[in-house]
Structures are given as C-alpha cells and as structure tokens.
C-alpha cells in the first residue's frame, strides 16, 4: 500500500525531471522545445470541441429522457438470470459512454454498499478496468480529424463487454 | 455506424421524453452538456500544453526513438503497418506506459500525437487505419497497474484495504486487453477479405 502510494506520488516528478535532464544532456534547447510543443496543445484542445459537444449532447439527451433507465429495466430479468447484480449494470453501460458519469455511479455504489462489500469491490474493479470508449474514440479521432471510423467502435464496445464480464468473473472468484 | 448511434440516441431520447413528460429535462440537458463539452475541452488545454511541451523535449533528445527501439519486438507485432524507427512508435509506447500507471492525463496527449503520426502514415486520409484502430483497442481496454482514482475513492469511504482491488483490476484488464487485440485482429482480417472480393 505505502509502496504503491509513494510510487504514484514520485512517478510524475521523476518522469518530468528525467525528461528535462535527458534533454539537457543531449543539448536540446529545452525551454524553446517546451514552448514549441506546448503550442500544439492549445489548437488540439480547440479542435476537439465540436466532436465532444456532439457526443455529450447525444448521450445526455438519452440519459435525461429516461431512455437509459427504460433500457435497464427491460434487461433486468436477463441480468438476474445470469447472476449479475443489477446494481452494477448501469455502471457497465455508463462506463462506455461517460467517464465522469461512471465515476459518479461507482462512488454512489461504494457509499451505499461499503467499499469492502462484494458490490463495492466489483464496482471498483469495473471502474478501473475499462476506459470510456466513446470518449477515447471522440478525443483521439476527433483531434486528428478522423471521420470514417471503420470497425473501431465495434472493437471498442466488444472490448468493454469483455472487460465487464472479466471483472465479474475475477471478483467473484477472488472475493466470494 | 457512429452516425446511426448518434442520431439514434438523440431521437430515441426525444421520443421517450415526449412519452414520459421529461421534455423540459431534455431541453436543459442539451445546453448543459454542450457547455460541459466546451469546459472539458478547454480544461484539457493546461494538461495538453504541459505534456506536449515535455514530449517535444523528449522527442528532440531522441528519448522516444530509444523507447521504441527497446520495445520494438512487442510493438512490431501489434502494429505491423508502422515502419521501423517511425516516430509513431515512440508515442504509442509512451501512451501505453502512461496508461499502465493510471496516468490518464498524460496518456491522452501522447495518444493524440500517435494518432497524428499514424494519420500521416496513412496519407492524411480522414479514414481510420488498421493501426489507429489497434491503438484505440489497446486504450479502451488498457492494462492498468495502479488504478489511482479508484484507490482514492475507496480511501475516502474508509475501506479497510483500499488497494485490495489492484490484483483483480490487473487480472480483469489483462484479460480484456488480450481479447480486445483478438477482436481487433478478427475484424481486420474480415474487412480485408471483404475488400479483396
């Protein structure tokens, strides 16, 4: 615990210091290079805006209308049948469409069930296991202007599903 | 496909809102989330500027080439389309390493730089190439060594052992990454077969 903690605390300063010293040794004009590279950051962030606006509006319409809840109610008998706790299903769905939304559900599940309960641990593992496919897709492809995504979405969503199932199986084996 | 999902979520949302009387909530959600999207993008400016600035130093010093050389055997198999010594490999590796340590903020700019290089390799087309989709698959299922955020939340809620999910997370992400790569390969070979017909 303390090792992992201090590792994550020290990793960033170490990484920054290492890059700076390495550049200096290699006679890079570090400050100028930093400014030159940093300039790209601004235009990248701005070029992302239309992609994020489009995606987030669509997701929040789907959520605020109650369509997401309907979908979950519809699937409930099925999830009961395969012994997946219904509480984590919204998390699994949300994980693919909204990172902050998923984090909200996770902390809610941990608060109401306790961090060391089965559901608390399951929610923690799911939260740590997959990344928000729609977000990654939007940001990564949006920033470089990819409009034809090919089979990328299918691959991302199937990977999420596998991550969700793997989390349930692993947590069930380890903690119950 | 993304076109259909995008329109589908909106239209379904509007229809459900009419039936359930949530129209006012939906109206508010439209403008709130549009604003949120801009806030997120602009909020990323500081992180992007800082890490891209640092990465420029690493790039000019030759650090990225070195990383790429070190892990060449693995990455060559994952990205057979990228020629040896191409700068994209260095960015891909930094992206993977940052994800491994749960540094999402550092991983994003490197992933974007990698995509930029892969786009150049693909002749600047606005179409996703094979390597781009592989990089995406690795990112959405990314192996996580230290899920920093979730450990912090567990500590907040008084867990007796906040890090006891590190093992299960590592296992689950390992499984999902392997499967993601298999799925990626499956779709690639299927689509390339279709292309030949």
XYZ file of C-alpha atoms in Angstrom:
373
model
C 0.000 0.000 0.000
C 2.578 2.537 1.108
C 4.848 1.406 -1.707
C 2.191 1.852 -4.374
C 1.189 5.153 -2.847
C 4.668 6.601 -2.797
C 5.307 5.155 -6.239
C 2.400 7.040 -7.779
C 3.373 10.194 -5.910
C 7.016 10.070 -7.017
C 6.478 8.827 -10.537
C 5.422 12.144 -12.066
C 8.228 14.362 -10.682
C 10.690 11.624 -11.561
C 9.403 11.427 -15.122
C 9.448 15.211 -15.585
C 12.915 15.563 -14.071
C 14.261 12.708 -16.154
C 12.985 14.166 -19.437
C 14.383 17.608 -18.571
C 17.826 16.308 -17.587
C 17.968 13.937 -20.529
C 17.160 16.775 -22.909
C 19.828 18.943 -21.291
C 22.456 16.224 -21.613
C 21.509 15.769 -25.267
C 21.930 19.541 -25.778
C 18.286 20.205 -26.634
C 17.274 23.840 -26.125
C 14.780 22.639 -23.551
C 12.730 25.743 -22.873
C 12.243 26.588 -26.545
C 11.333 22.992 -27.332
C 8.813 23.024 -24.470
C 7.118 26.172 -25.776
C 7.124 24.875 -29.329
C 5.497 21.592 -28.320
C 3.091 23.289 -25.909
C 1.667 25.493 -28.634
C 0.237 22.423 -30.310
C -1.717 21.649 -27.142
C -3.973 24.640 -27.477
C -5.043 24.037 -31.067
C -5.558 20.351 -30.284
C -7.922 21.147 -27.414
C -9.888 23.601 -29.550
C -10.164 21.210 -32.485
C -11.715 18.683 -30.116
C -14.653 20.885 -29.124
C -17.158 20.071 -31.915
C -16.619 16.333 -31.503
C -17.160 16.459 -27.739
C -20.210 18.732 -27.982
C -21.871 16.399 -30.478
C -21.243 13.276 -28.434
C -22.025 14.637 -24.976
C -25.307 16.236 -26.071
C -26.495 12.987 -27.622
C -25.584 10.997 -24.513
C -27.210 13.407 -22.099
C -30.441 13.520 -24.145
C -30.547 9.737 -23.992
C -29.984 9.816 -20.243
C -32.188 12.756 -19.214
C -35.176 11.481 -21.211
C -35.252 8.299 -19.143
C -34.413 6.116 -22.160
C -31.342 4.711 -20.394
C -33.426 3.688 -17.358
C -36.015 2.052 -19.621
C -33.293 0.054 -21.318
C -32.008 -1.098 -17.924
C -35.473 -2.098 -16.648
C -36.005 -4.037 -19.845
C -32.808 -6.017 -19.362
C -33.234 -6.687 -15.634
C -34.748 -10.220 -15.819
C -31.882 -11.273 -18.060
C -29.224 -9.956 -15.677
C -30.923 -11.664 -12.737
C -30.869 -14.882 -14.733
C -27.105 -14.779 -15.322
C -26.461 -13.776 -11.674
C -25.095 -10.327 -12.400
C -26.026 -7.936 -9.565
C -28.458 -5.488 -11.176
C -26.807 -2.590 -9.355
C -23.646 -2.761 -11.452
C -25.364 -2.948 -14.856
C -25.864 0.831 -15.144
C -22.177 1.215 -14.290
C -21.188 -1.179 -17.072
C -23.287 0.781 -19.569
C -22.204 4.173 -18.315
C -18.535 3.182 -18.348
C -18.581 3.073 -22.130
C -20.288 6.432 -22.643
C -19.204 8.765 -19.849
C -16.147 8.649 -17.620
C -17.403 11.197 -15.107
C -20.857 9.606 -15.139
C -19.344 6.204 -14.367
C -17.228 7.650 -11.594
C -20.417 9.121 -10.124
C -22.175 5.746 -10.151
C -19.108 3.998 -8.706
C -18.783 6.332 -5.746
C -22.537 6.041 -5.216
C -22.317 2.218 -5.156
C -19.325 2.330 -2.803
C -21.075 4.793 -0.498
C -24.300 2.775 -0.250
C -22.792 -0.747 -0.107
C -19.457 -0.071 1.593
C -16.051 -0.196 -0.126
C -15.286 -3.695 1.151
C -18.600 -5.275 0.146
C -18.872 -7.531 -2.893
C -20.637 -4.848 -4.911
C -18.169 -2.192 -3.708
C -15.221 -4.250 -4.880
C -16.926 -5.217 -8.112
C -17.717 -1.579 -8.882
C -14.114 -0.599 -8.085
C -12.745 -3.261 -10.415
C -15.123 -2.358 -13.259
C -14.248 1.317 -12.865
C -10.531 0.537 -13.039
C -10.803 -1.997 -15.820
C -12.058 -0.331 -18.948
C -11.870 3.134 -20.371
C -14.701 5.209 -21.758
C -14.810 4.001 -25.357
C -16.915 6.860 -26.691
C -14.651 9.402 -25.024
C -11.418 7.823 -26.265
C -12.904 7.477 -29.725
C -14.144 11.065 -29.769
C -10.995 12.635 -28.382
C -8.382 10.579 -30.230
C -10.100 10.516 -33.602
C -11.572 13.995 -33.189
C -8.223 15.623 -32.510
C -6.747 14.388 -35.775
C -9.951 14.697 -37.796
C -10.834 11.054 -38.467
C -14.435 10.853 -39.632
C -14.653 7.340 -41.032
C -14.094 5.090 -38.036
C -14.255 1.732 -39.770
C -14.769 -1.101 -37.284
C -13.245 0.878 -34.380
C -16.499 1.335 -32.453
C -17.399 -2.347 -32.681
C -13.961 -3.334 -31.382
C -14.128 -0.807 -28.532
C -17.603 -1.795 -27.370
C -16.874 -5.525 -27.545
C -13.685 -4.932 -25.541
C -15.756 -3.107 -22.915
C -18.186 -6.004 -22.716
C -15.313 -8.453 -22.242
C -13.804 -6.205 -19.550
C -17.156 -6.075 -17.739
C -17.617 -9.852 -17.846
C -13.974 -10.453 -16.853
C -14.374 -8.122 -13.848
C -17.451 -10.001 -12.627
C -15.792 -13.401 -13.009
C -12.481 -12.353 -11.414
C -14.106 -10.554 -8.452
C -16.470 -13.484 -7.866
C -13.566 -15.941 -7.784
C -11.274 -13.809 -5.617
C -13.688 -12.301 -3.101
C -16.580 -14.700 -2.532
C -22.147 3.183 -37.607
C -21.368 6.108 -35.332
C -23.830 8.196 -37.382
C -26.663 5.809 -36.610
C -25.825 5.566 -32.915
C -25.535 9.329 -32.635
C -28.877 10.069 -34.298
C -30.428 7.011 -32.632
C -29.616 8.162 -29.090
C -30.950 11.660 -29.775
C -34.182 10.624 -31.499
C -34.926 7.824 -29.024
C -34.298 10.317 -26.243
C -36.744 12.828 -27.717
C -39.453 10.202 -28.238
C -39.071 8.816 -24.701
C -39.063 12.357 -23.318
C -42.390 13.092 -25.051
C -43.932 9.904 -23.663
C -42.646 10.377 -20.110
C -43.026 14.148 -19.937
C -39.313 14.721 -19.436
C -39.101 17.248 -22.260
C -38.002 20.103 -20.007
C -35.235 17.938 -18.522
C -34.036 17.021 -22.015
C -34.042 20.647 -23.100
C -31.923 21.592 -20.113
C -29.614 18.623 -20.735
C -28.893 19.693 -24.316
C -27.450 23.044 -23.370
C -25.862 21.928 -20.143
C -23.917 19.120 -21.802
C -22.895 21.306 -24.738
C -21.444 23.726 -22.235
C -19.851 20.848 -20.331
C -18.161 19.643 -23.526
C -16.542 23.020 -24.065
C -15.472 23.159 -20.415
C -13.867 19.720 -20.695
C -12.027 20.641 -23.901
C -10.737 23.916 -22.541
C -9.946 22.289 -19.202
C -7.611 19.985 -21.101
C -5.599 22.893 -22.509
C -3.288 23.119 -19.494
C -2.572 19.390 -19.394
C -2.123 19.123 -23.156
C 0.200 22.125 -23.319
C 2.320 20.874 -20.439
C 2.726 17.255 -21.552
C 3.104 18.069 -25.236
C 5.788 20.595 -24.305
C 7.646 17.962 -22.296
C 7.184 15.377 -25.014
C 8.758 17.754 -27.517
C 11.900 17.816 -25.369
C 11.860 14.016 -25.144
C 11.365 13.780 -28.894
C 14.208 16.186 -29.722
C 16.529 14.422 -27.296
C 15.841 11.107 -29.013
C 14.143 9.544 -25.989
C 11.100 8.379 -27.936
C 13.251 6.631 -30.541
C 15.091 4.855 -27.743
C 11.858 3.664 -26.138
C 10.626 2.471 -29.498
C 13.849 0.559 -30.078
C 13.636 -1.091 -26.664
C 10.129 -2.446 -27.081
C 10.392 -2.971 -30.811
C 9.736 -6.731 -30.747
C 6.347 -6.356 -28.996
C 5.147 -3.280 -30.807
C 6.217 -4.618 -34.198
C 3.802 -7.490 -33.781
C 0.974 -5.228 -32.584
C 1.483 -2.625 -35.321
C 2.856 -4.427 -38.385
C 1.900 -1.467 -40.615
C 4.209 1.034 -38.927
C 7.745 1.055 -40.390
C 10.679 0.584 -38.022
C 12.055 3.692 -36.383
C 8.926 5.734 -37.187
C 8.146 8.402 -34.541
C 4.609 6.993 -34.145
C 6.067 4.002 -32.284
C 7.606 6.210 -29.592
C 4.299 7.953 -28.957
C 2.388 4.684 -28.926
C 4.764 3.324 -26.300
C 4.594 6.406 -24.089
C 0.805 6.214 -24.323
C 0.813 2.571 -23.233
C 3.221 3.207 -20.354
C 1.181 6.170 -19.077
C -1.987 4.054 -19.178
C -0.250 1.277 -17.292
C 0.484 3.654 -14.422
C -3.018 5.084 -14.442
C -1.829 8.473 -15.681
C -4.817 9.110 -17.920
C -3.964 12.804 -18.161
C -0.507 12.087 -19.501
C -1.706 9.272 -21.749
C -4.178 11.354 -23.753
C -1.743 13.852 -25.372
C 0.625 11.029 -26.289
C -2.207 9.001 -27.763
C -3.268 12.003 -29.811
C 0.290 12.548 -31.063
C 0.449 8.870 -32.003
C -2.811 9.200 -33.945
C -1.422 12.254 -35.729
C 1.639 10.304 -36.853
C -0.475 7.331 -37.896
C -2.637 9.666 -39.958
C 0.464 10.954 -41.754
C 1.459 7.350 -42.424
C -1.978 6.749 -43.872
C -1.563 9.583 -46.370
C -3.548 12.104 -44.319
C -6.899 10.470 -45.110
C -9.821 11.083 -42.753
C -10.342 7.362 -42.512
C -9.186 5.205 -39.578
C -6.296 2.925 -40.491
C -5.681 -0.542 -39.118
C -3.025 0.702 -36.683
C -5.265 3.509 -35.419
C -7.976 1.018 -34.506
C -5.447 -1.237 -32.774
C -4.210 1.722 -30.717
C -7.793 2.519 -29.822
C -8.481 -1.069 -28.784
C -5.419 -1.021 -26.505
C -6.562 2.263 -24.994
C -10.157 1.324 -24.215
C -9.129 -1.946 -22.599
C -5.788 -0.685 -21.294
C -3.923 -2.841 -18.784
C -3.923 -0.948 -15.500
C -1.256 -1.439 -12.862
C -2.374 1.282 -10.473
C -5.978 2.497 -10.687
C -5.186 5.746 -8.869
C -8.624 7.377 -8.851
C -10.496 4.367 -7.564
C -7.967 3.797 -4.758
C -8.500 7.397 -3.685
C -12.295 6.933 -3.619
C -12.000 3.728 -1.586
C -9.773 5.509 0.934
C -12.353 8.288 1.194
C -15.093 5.835 2.122
C -12.964 4.211 4.826
C -12.067 0.929 3.167
C -10.005 -1.328 5.427
C -7.827 -2.188 2.446
C -8.234 0.332 -0.404
C -5.707 -1.381 -2.677
C -7.097 -4.919 -2.473
C -8.714 -4.376 -5.881
C -5.356 -3.809 -7.597
C -4.962 -7.533 -8.247
C -8.467 -8.061 -9.590
C -8.199 -4.936 -11.760
C -4.882 -6.092 -13.209
C -6.316 -9.537 -13.988
C -9.529 -8.176 -15.497
C -7.696 -5.631 -17.648
C -5.155 -8.231 -18.744
C -7.967 -10.489 -19.943
C -9.814 -7.661 -21.662
C -6.675 -6.381 -23.426
C -5.873 -9.814 -24.832
C -9.464 -10.221 -26.015
C -9.558 -6.683 -27.427
C -6.492 -7.443 -29.552
C -8.042 -10.709 -30.765
C -11.297 -8.937 -31.667
C -9.296 -6.234 -33.432
C -7.459 -8.851 -35.481
C -10.674 -10.691 -36.264
C -12.382 -7.572 -37.629
C -9.270 -6.577 -39.569
C -8.981 -9.894 -41.381
C -12.708 -9.972 -42.017
C -12.731 -6.484 -43.521
C -9.592 -7.078 -45.596
C -11.143 -10.269 -47.008
C -14.244 -8.301 -47.936
C -12.073 -5.670 -49.624
C -10.498 -8.233 -51.906
C -13.772 -9.671 -53.182
